[in-house]
Amino acid sequence: MSDHEQEHERQRTELLGTEMREATLPDGTRAVIVVKAGTPQAEVDEQASRMRRSTPEAK
């Protein structure tokens, strides 16, 4: 298996057990993020808020 194929397989494996979820940020902006499958919506919203706060544009 080539290095490229190994990297692709690793990435694919990392995504198992995840799902794309819509989140609402405190300012009402909506976002889609990847989270562990079954994550409660309140936690999805909080994770999105933390990611937004850590972006350079948000500072």
PDB file of N, CA and C in Angstrom:
ATOM      1  N   MET A   1       0.860  -1.181   0.000  1.00  0.00           N
ATOM      2  CA  MET A   1       0.000   0.000   0.000  1.00  0.00           C
ATOM      3  C   MET A   1       0.904   1.242   0.000  1.00  0.00           C
ATOM      4  N   SER A   2       0.619   2.166  -0.894  1.00  0.00           N
ATOM      5  CA  SER A   2       1.432   3.384  -0.986  1.00  0.00           C
ATOM      6  C   SER A   2       1.196   4.289   0.222  1.00  0.00           C
ATOM      7  N   ASP A   3       2.084   5.267   0.412  1.00  0.00           N
ATOM      8  CA  ASP A   3       1.927   6.236   1.508  1.00  0.00           C
ATOM      9  C   ASP A   3       0.605   6.984   1.377  1.00  0.00           C
ATOM     10  N   HIS A   4       0.260   7.352   0.138  1.00  0.00           N
ATOM     11  CA  HIS A   4      -1.000   8.072  -0.103  1.00  0.00           C
ATOM     12  C   HIS A   4      -2.198   7.201   0.302  1.00  0.00           C
ATOM     13  N   GLU A   5      -2.178   5.945  -0.061  1.00  0.00           N
ATOM     14  CA  GLU A   5      -3.272   5.031   0.283  1.00  0.00           C
ATOM     15  C   GLU A   5      -3.367   4.832   1.792  1.00  0.00           C
ATOM     16  N   GLN A   6      -2.223   4.757   2.454  1.00  0.00           N
ATOM     17  CA  GLN A   6      -2.212   4.594   3.911  1.00  0.00           C
ATOM     18  C   GLN A   6      -2.807   5.823   4.592  1.00  0.00           C
ATOM     19  N   GLU A   7      -2.446   7.006   4.112  1.00  0.00           N
ATOM     20  CA  GLU A   7      -2.982   8.244   4.683  1.00  0.00           C
ATOM     21  C   GLU A   7      -4.484   8.328   4.463  1.00  0.00           C
ATOM     22  N   HIS A   8      -4.935   7.975   3.280  1.00  0.00           N
ATOM     23  CA  HIS A   8      -6.377   7.984   2.986  1.00  0.00           C
ATOM     24  C   HIS A   8      -7.115   7.027   3.918  1.00  0.00           C
ATOM     25  N   GLU A   9      -6.587   5.849   4.129  1.00  0.00           N
ATOM     26  CA  GLU A   9      -7.220   4.859   5.008  1.00  0.00           C
ATOM     27  C   GLU A   9      -7.255   5.366   6.449  1.00  0.00           C
ATOM     28  N   ARG A  10      -6.168   6.010   6.897  1.00  0.00           N
ATOM     29  CA  ARG A  10      -6.136   6.553   8.263  1.00  0.00           C
ATOM     30  C   ARG A  10      -7.224   7.610   8.434  1.00  0.00           C
ATOM     31  N   GLN A  11      -7.339   8.508   7.460  1.00  0.00           N
ATOM     32  CA  GLN A  11      -8.345   9.559   7.547  1.00  0.00           C
ATOM     33  C   GLN A  11      -9.757   8.965   7.535  1.00  0.00           C
ATOM     34  N   ARG A  12      -9.981   7.978   6.701  1.00  0.00           N
ATOM     35  CA  ARG A  12     -11.302   7.353   6.615  1.00  0.00           C
ATOM     36  C   ARG A  12     -11.662   6.696   7.947  1.00  0.00           C
ATOM     37  N   THR A  13     -10.695   6.014   8.550  1.00  0.00           N
ATOM     38  CA  THR A  13     -10.922   5.347   9.828  1.00  0.00           C
ATOM     39  C   THR A  13     -11.238   6.350  10.925  1.00  0.00           C
ATOM     40  N   GLU A  14     -10.571   7.512  10.910  1.00  0.00           N
ATOM     41  CA  GLU A  14     -10.822   8.538  11.916  1.00  0.00           C
ATOM     42  C   GLU A  14     -12.257   9.052  11.853  1.00  0.00           C
ATOM     43  N   LEU A  15     -12.866   9.029  10.672  1.00  0.00           N
ATOM     44  CA  LEU A  15     -14.219   9.557  10.513  1.00  0.00           C
ATOM     45  C   LEU A  15     -15.312   8.581  10.941  1.00  0.00           C
ATOM     46  N   LEU A  16     -14.975   7.312  11.106  1.00  0.00           N
ATOM     47  CA  LEU A  16     -15.980   6.354  11.556  1.00  0.00           C
ATOM     48  C   LEU A  16     -16.465   6.751  12.945  1.00  0.00           C
ATOM     49  N   GLY A  17     -17.765   6.721  13.154  1.00  0.00           N
ATOM     50  CA  GLY A  17     -18.315   7.102  14.448  1.00  0.00           C
ATOM     51  C   GLY A  17     -18.505   8.594  14.599  1.00  0.00           C
ATOM     52  N   THR A  18     -18.410   9.343  13.499  1.00  0.00           N
ATOM     53  CA  THR A  18     -18.636  10.786  13.553  1.00  0.00           C
ATOM     54  C   THR A  18     -19.832  11.144  12.680  1.00  0.00           C
ATOM     55  N   GLU A  19     -20.322  12.345  12.872  1.00  0.00           N
ATOM     56  CA  GLU A  19     -21.410  12.839  12.037  1.00  0.00           C
ATOM     57  C   GLU A  19     -21.300  14.346  11.895  1.00  0.00           C
ATOM     58  N   MET A  20     -21.848  14.858  10.810  1.00  0.00           N
ATOM     59  CA  MET A  20     -21.898  16.300  10.600  1.00  0.00           C
ATOM     60  C   MET A  20     -23.157  16.808  11.285  1.00  0.00           C
ATOM     61  N   ARG A  21     -22.982  17.877  12.089  1.00  0.00           N
ATOM     62  CA  ARG A  21     -24.118  18.417  12.830  1.00  0.00           C
ATOM     63  C   ARG A  21     -24.178  19.921  12.660  1.00  0.00           C
ATOM     64  N   GLU A  22     -25.384  20.453  12.650  1.00  0.00           N
ATOM     65  CA  GLU A  22     -25.586  21.892  12.587  1.00  0.00           C
ATOM     66  C   GLU A  22     -25.524  22.444  14.003  1.00  0.00           C
ATOM     67  N   ALA A  23     -24.827  23.565  14.152  1.00  0.00           N
ATOM     68  CA  ALA A  23     -24.677  24.211  15.459  1.00  0.00           C
ATOM     69  C   ALA A  23     -25.094  25.664  15.326  1.00  0.00           C
ATOM     70  N   THR A  24     -25.599  26.216  16.416  1.00  0.00           N
ATOM     71  CA  THR A  24     -25.956  27.634  16.458  1.00  0.00           C
ATOM     72  C   THR A  24     -25.023  28.331  17.431  1.00  0.00           C
ATOM     73  N   LEU A  25     -24.330  29.353  16.931  1.00  0.00           N
ATOM     74  CA  LEU A  25     -23.403  30.124  17.761  1.00  0.00           C
ATOM     75  C   LEU A  25     -24.184  31.173  18.556  1.00  0.00           C
ATOM     76  N   PRO A  26     -23.583  31.736  19.621  1.00  0.00           N
ATOM     77  CA  PRO A  26     -24.283  32.721  20.451  1.00  0.00           C
ATOM     78  C   PRO A  26     -24.835  33.924  19.685  1.00  0.00           C
ATOM     79  N   ASP A  27     -24.174  34.316  18.577  1.00  0.00           N
ATOM     80  CA  ASP A  27     -24.664  35.460  17.800  1.00  0.00           C
ATOM     81  C   ASP A  27     -25.746  35.074  16.792  1.00  0.00           C
ATOM     82  N   GLY A  28     -26.154  33.806  16.805  1.00  0.00           N
ATOM     83  CA  GLY A  28     -27.200  33.331  15.909  1.00  0.00           C
ATOM     84  C   GLY A  28     -26.677  32.734  14.618  1.00  0.00           C
ATOM     85  N   THR A  29     -25.373  32.876  14.368  1.00  0.00           N
ATOM     86  CA  THR A  29     -24.762  32.282  13.182  1.00  0.00           C
ATOM     87  C   THR A  29     -24.875  30.771  13.281  1.00  0.00           C
ATOM     88  N   ARG A  30     -25.106  30.143  12.134  1.00  0.00           N
ATOM     89  CA  ARG A  30     -25.193  28.689  12.113  1.00  0.00           C
ATOM     90  C   ARG A  30     -23.955  28.130  11.443  1.00  0.00           C
ATOM     91  N   ALA A  31     -23.522  26.973  11.885  1.00  0.00           N
ATOM     92  CA  ALA A  31     -22.331  26.327  11.345  1.00  0.00           C
ATOM     93  C   ALA A  31     -22.576  24.825  11.284  1.00  0.00           C
ATOM     94  N   VAL A  32     -21.813  24.142  10.473  1.00  0.00           N
ATOM     95  CA  VAL A  32     -21.840  22.683  10.420  1.00  0.00           C
ATOM     96  C   VAL A  32     -20.460  22.205  10.842  1.00  0.00           C
ATOM     97  N   ILE A  33     -20.423  21.301  11.833  1.00  0.00           N
ATOM     98  CA  ILE A  33     -19.152  20.768  12.321  1.00  0.00           C
ATOM     99  C   ILE A  33     -19.247  19.246  12.394  1.00  0.00           C
ATOM    100  N   VAL A  34     -18.109  18.601  12.447  1.00  0.00           N
ATOM    101  CA  VAL A  34     -18.044  17.152  12.595  1.00  0.00           C
ATOM    102  C   VAL A  34     -17.792  16.847  14.060  1.00  0.00           C
ATOM    103  N   VAL A  35     -18.651  16.003  14.626  1.00  0.00           N
ATOM    104  CA  VAL A  35     -18.537  15.623  16.037  1.00  0.00           C
ATOM    105  C   VAL A  35     -18.704  14.110  16.163  1.00  0.00           C
ATOM    106  N   LYS A  36     -18.395  13.603  17.325  1.00  0.00           N
ATOM    107  CA  LYS A  36     -18.616  12.192  17.607  1.00  0.00           C
ATOM    108  C   LYS A  36     -20.117  11.902  17.530  1.00  0.00           C
ATOM    109  N   ALA A  37     -20.472  10.823  16.893  1.00  0.00           N
ATOM    110  CA  ALA A  37     -21.876  10.461  16.747  1.00  0.00           C
ATOM    111  C   ALA A  37     -22.542  10.363  18.119  1.00  0.00           C
ATOM    112  N   GLY A  38     -23.737  10.928  18.219  1.00  0.00           N
ATOM    113  CA  GLY A  38     -24.493  10.874  19.463  1.00  0.00           C
ATOM    114  C   GLY A  38     -24.216  12.012  20.427  1.00  0.00           C
ATOM    115  N   THR A  39     -23.372  12.961  20.051  1.00  0.00           N
ATOM    116  CA  THR A  39     -23.059  14.090  20.920  1.00  0.00           C
ATOM    117  C   THR A  39     -24.327  14.918  21.147  1.00  0.00           C
ATOM    118  N   PRO A  40     -24.646  15.267  22.409  1.00  0.00           N
ATOM    119  CA  PRO A  40     -25.829  16.092  22.671  1.00  0.00           C
ATOM    120  C   PRO A  40     -25.726  17.454  21.980  1.00  0.00           C
ATOM    121  N   GLN A  41     -26.858  18.005  21.550  1.00  0.00           N
ATOM    122  CA  GLN A  41     -26.863  19.256  20.799  1.00  0.00           C
ATOM    123  C   GLN A  41     -26.225  20.400  21.573  1.00  0.00           C
ATOM    124  N   ALA A  42     -26.441  20.483  22.875  1.00  0.00           N
ATOM    125  CA  ALA A  42     -25.833  21.561  23.669  1.00  0.00           C
ATOM    126  C   ALA A  42     -24.312  21.497  23.578  1.00  0.00           C
ATOM    127  N   GLU A  43     -23.766  20.294  23.580  1.00  0.00           N
ATOM    128  CA  GLU A  43     -22.313  20.133  23.478  1.00  0.00           C
ATOM    129  C   GLU A  43     -21.829  20.484  22.065  1.00  0.00           C
ATOM    130  N   VAL A  44     -22.606  20.142  21.046  1.00  0.00           N
ATOM    131  CA  VAL A  44     -22.263  20.508  19.668  1.00  0.00           C
ATOM    132  C   VAL A  44     -22.178  22.033  19.554  1.00  0.00           C
ATOM    133  N   ASP A  45     -23.180  22.731  20.099  1.00  0.00           N
ATOM    134  CA  ASP A  45     -23.186  24.190  20.056  1.00  0.00           C
ATOM    135  C   ASP A  45     -21.984  24.764  20.803  1.00  0.00           C
ATOM    136  N   GLU A  46     -21.637  24.197  21.945  1.00  0.00           N
ATOM    137  CA  GLU A  46     -20.503  24.682  22.726  1.00  0.00           C
ATOM    138  C   GLU A  46     -19.186  24.441  21.987  1.00  0.00           C
ATOM    139  N   GLN A  47     -19.034  23.277  21.363  1.00  0.00           N
ATOM    140  CA  GLN A  47     -17.815  23.004  20.603  1.00  0.00           C
ATOM    141  C   GLN A  47     -17.665  24.001  19.458  1.00  0.00           C
ATOM    142  N   ALA A  48     -18.755  24.292  18.774  1.00  0.00           N
ATOM    143  CA  ALA A  48     -18.709  25.261  17.675  1.00  0.00           C
ATOM    144  C   ALA A  48     -18.330  26.645  18.203  1.00  0.00           C
ATOM    145  N   SER A  49     -18.869  27.017  19.357  1.00  0.00           N
ATOM    146  CA  SER A  49     -18.535  28.318  19.951  1.00  0.00           C
ATOM    147  C   SER A  49     -17.059  28.397  20.314  1.00  0.00           C
ATOM    148  N   ARG A  50     -16.519  27.323  20.877  1.00  0.00           N
ATOM    149  CA  ARG A  50     -15.092  27.302  21.230  1.00  0.00           C
ATOM    150  C   ARG A  50     -14.224  27.414  19.983  1.00  0.00           C
ATOM    151  N   MET A  51     -14.600  26.703  18.923  1.00  0.00           N
ATOM    152  CA  MET A  51     -13.822  26.799  17.676  1.00  0.00           C
ATOM    153  C   MET A  51     -13.880  28.210  17.116  1.00  0.00           C
ATOM    154  N   ARG A  52     -15.042  28.826  17.159  1.00  0.00           N
ATOM    155  CA  ARG A  52     -15.206  30.181  16.627  1.00  0.00           C
ATOM    156  C   ARG A  52     -14.347  31.167  17.408  1.00  0.00           C
ATOM    157  N   ARG A  53     -14.331  31.045  18.744  1.00  0.00           N
ATOM    158  CA  ARG A  53     -13.534  31.940  19.579  1.00  0.00           C
ATOM    159  C   ARG A  53     -12.041  31.789  19.310  1.00  0.00           C
ATOM    160  N   SER A  54     -11.630  30.615  18.843  1.00  0.00           N
ATOM    161  CA  SER A  54     -10.192  30.374  18.631  1.00  0.00           C
ATOM    162  C   SER A  54      -9.724  30.797  17.235  1.00  0.00           C
ATOM    163  N   THR A  55     -10.628  31.240  16.376  1.00  0.00           N
ATOM    164  CA  THR A  55     -10.215  31.674  15.036  1.00  0.00           C
ATOM    165  C   THR A  55      -9.700  33.102  15.082  1.00  0.00           C
ATOM    166  N   PRO A  56      -8.709  33.433  14.259  1.00  0.00           N
ATOM    167  CA  PRO A  56      -8.157  34.802  14.259  1.00  0.00           C
ATOM    168  C   PRO A  56      -9.210  35.889  13.972  1.00  0.00           C
ATOM    169  N   GLU A  57     -10.180  35.619  13.092  1.00  0.00           N
ATOM    170  CA  GLU A  57     -11.183  36.630  12.756  1.00  0.00           C
ATOM    171  C   GLU A  57     -12.072  36.970  13.954  1.00  0.00           C
ATOM    172  N   ALA A  58     -12.225  36.031  14.882  1.00  0.00           N
ATOM    173  CA  ALA A  58     -13.111  36.240  16.022  1.00  0.00           C
ATOM    174  C   ALA A  58     -12.458  37.077  17.113  1.00  0.00           C
ATOM    175  N   LYS A  59     -11.149  37.286  17.029  1.00  0.00           N
ATOM    176  CA  LYS A  59     -10.424  37.997  18.092  1.00  0.00           C
ATOM    177  C   LYS A  59     -10.390  39.476  17.821  1.00  0.00           C
TER     178      LYS A  59
END
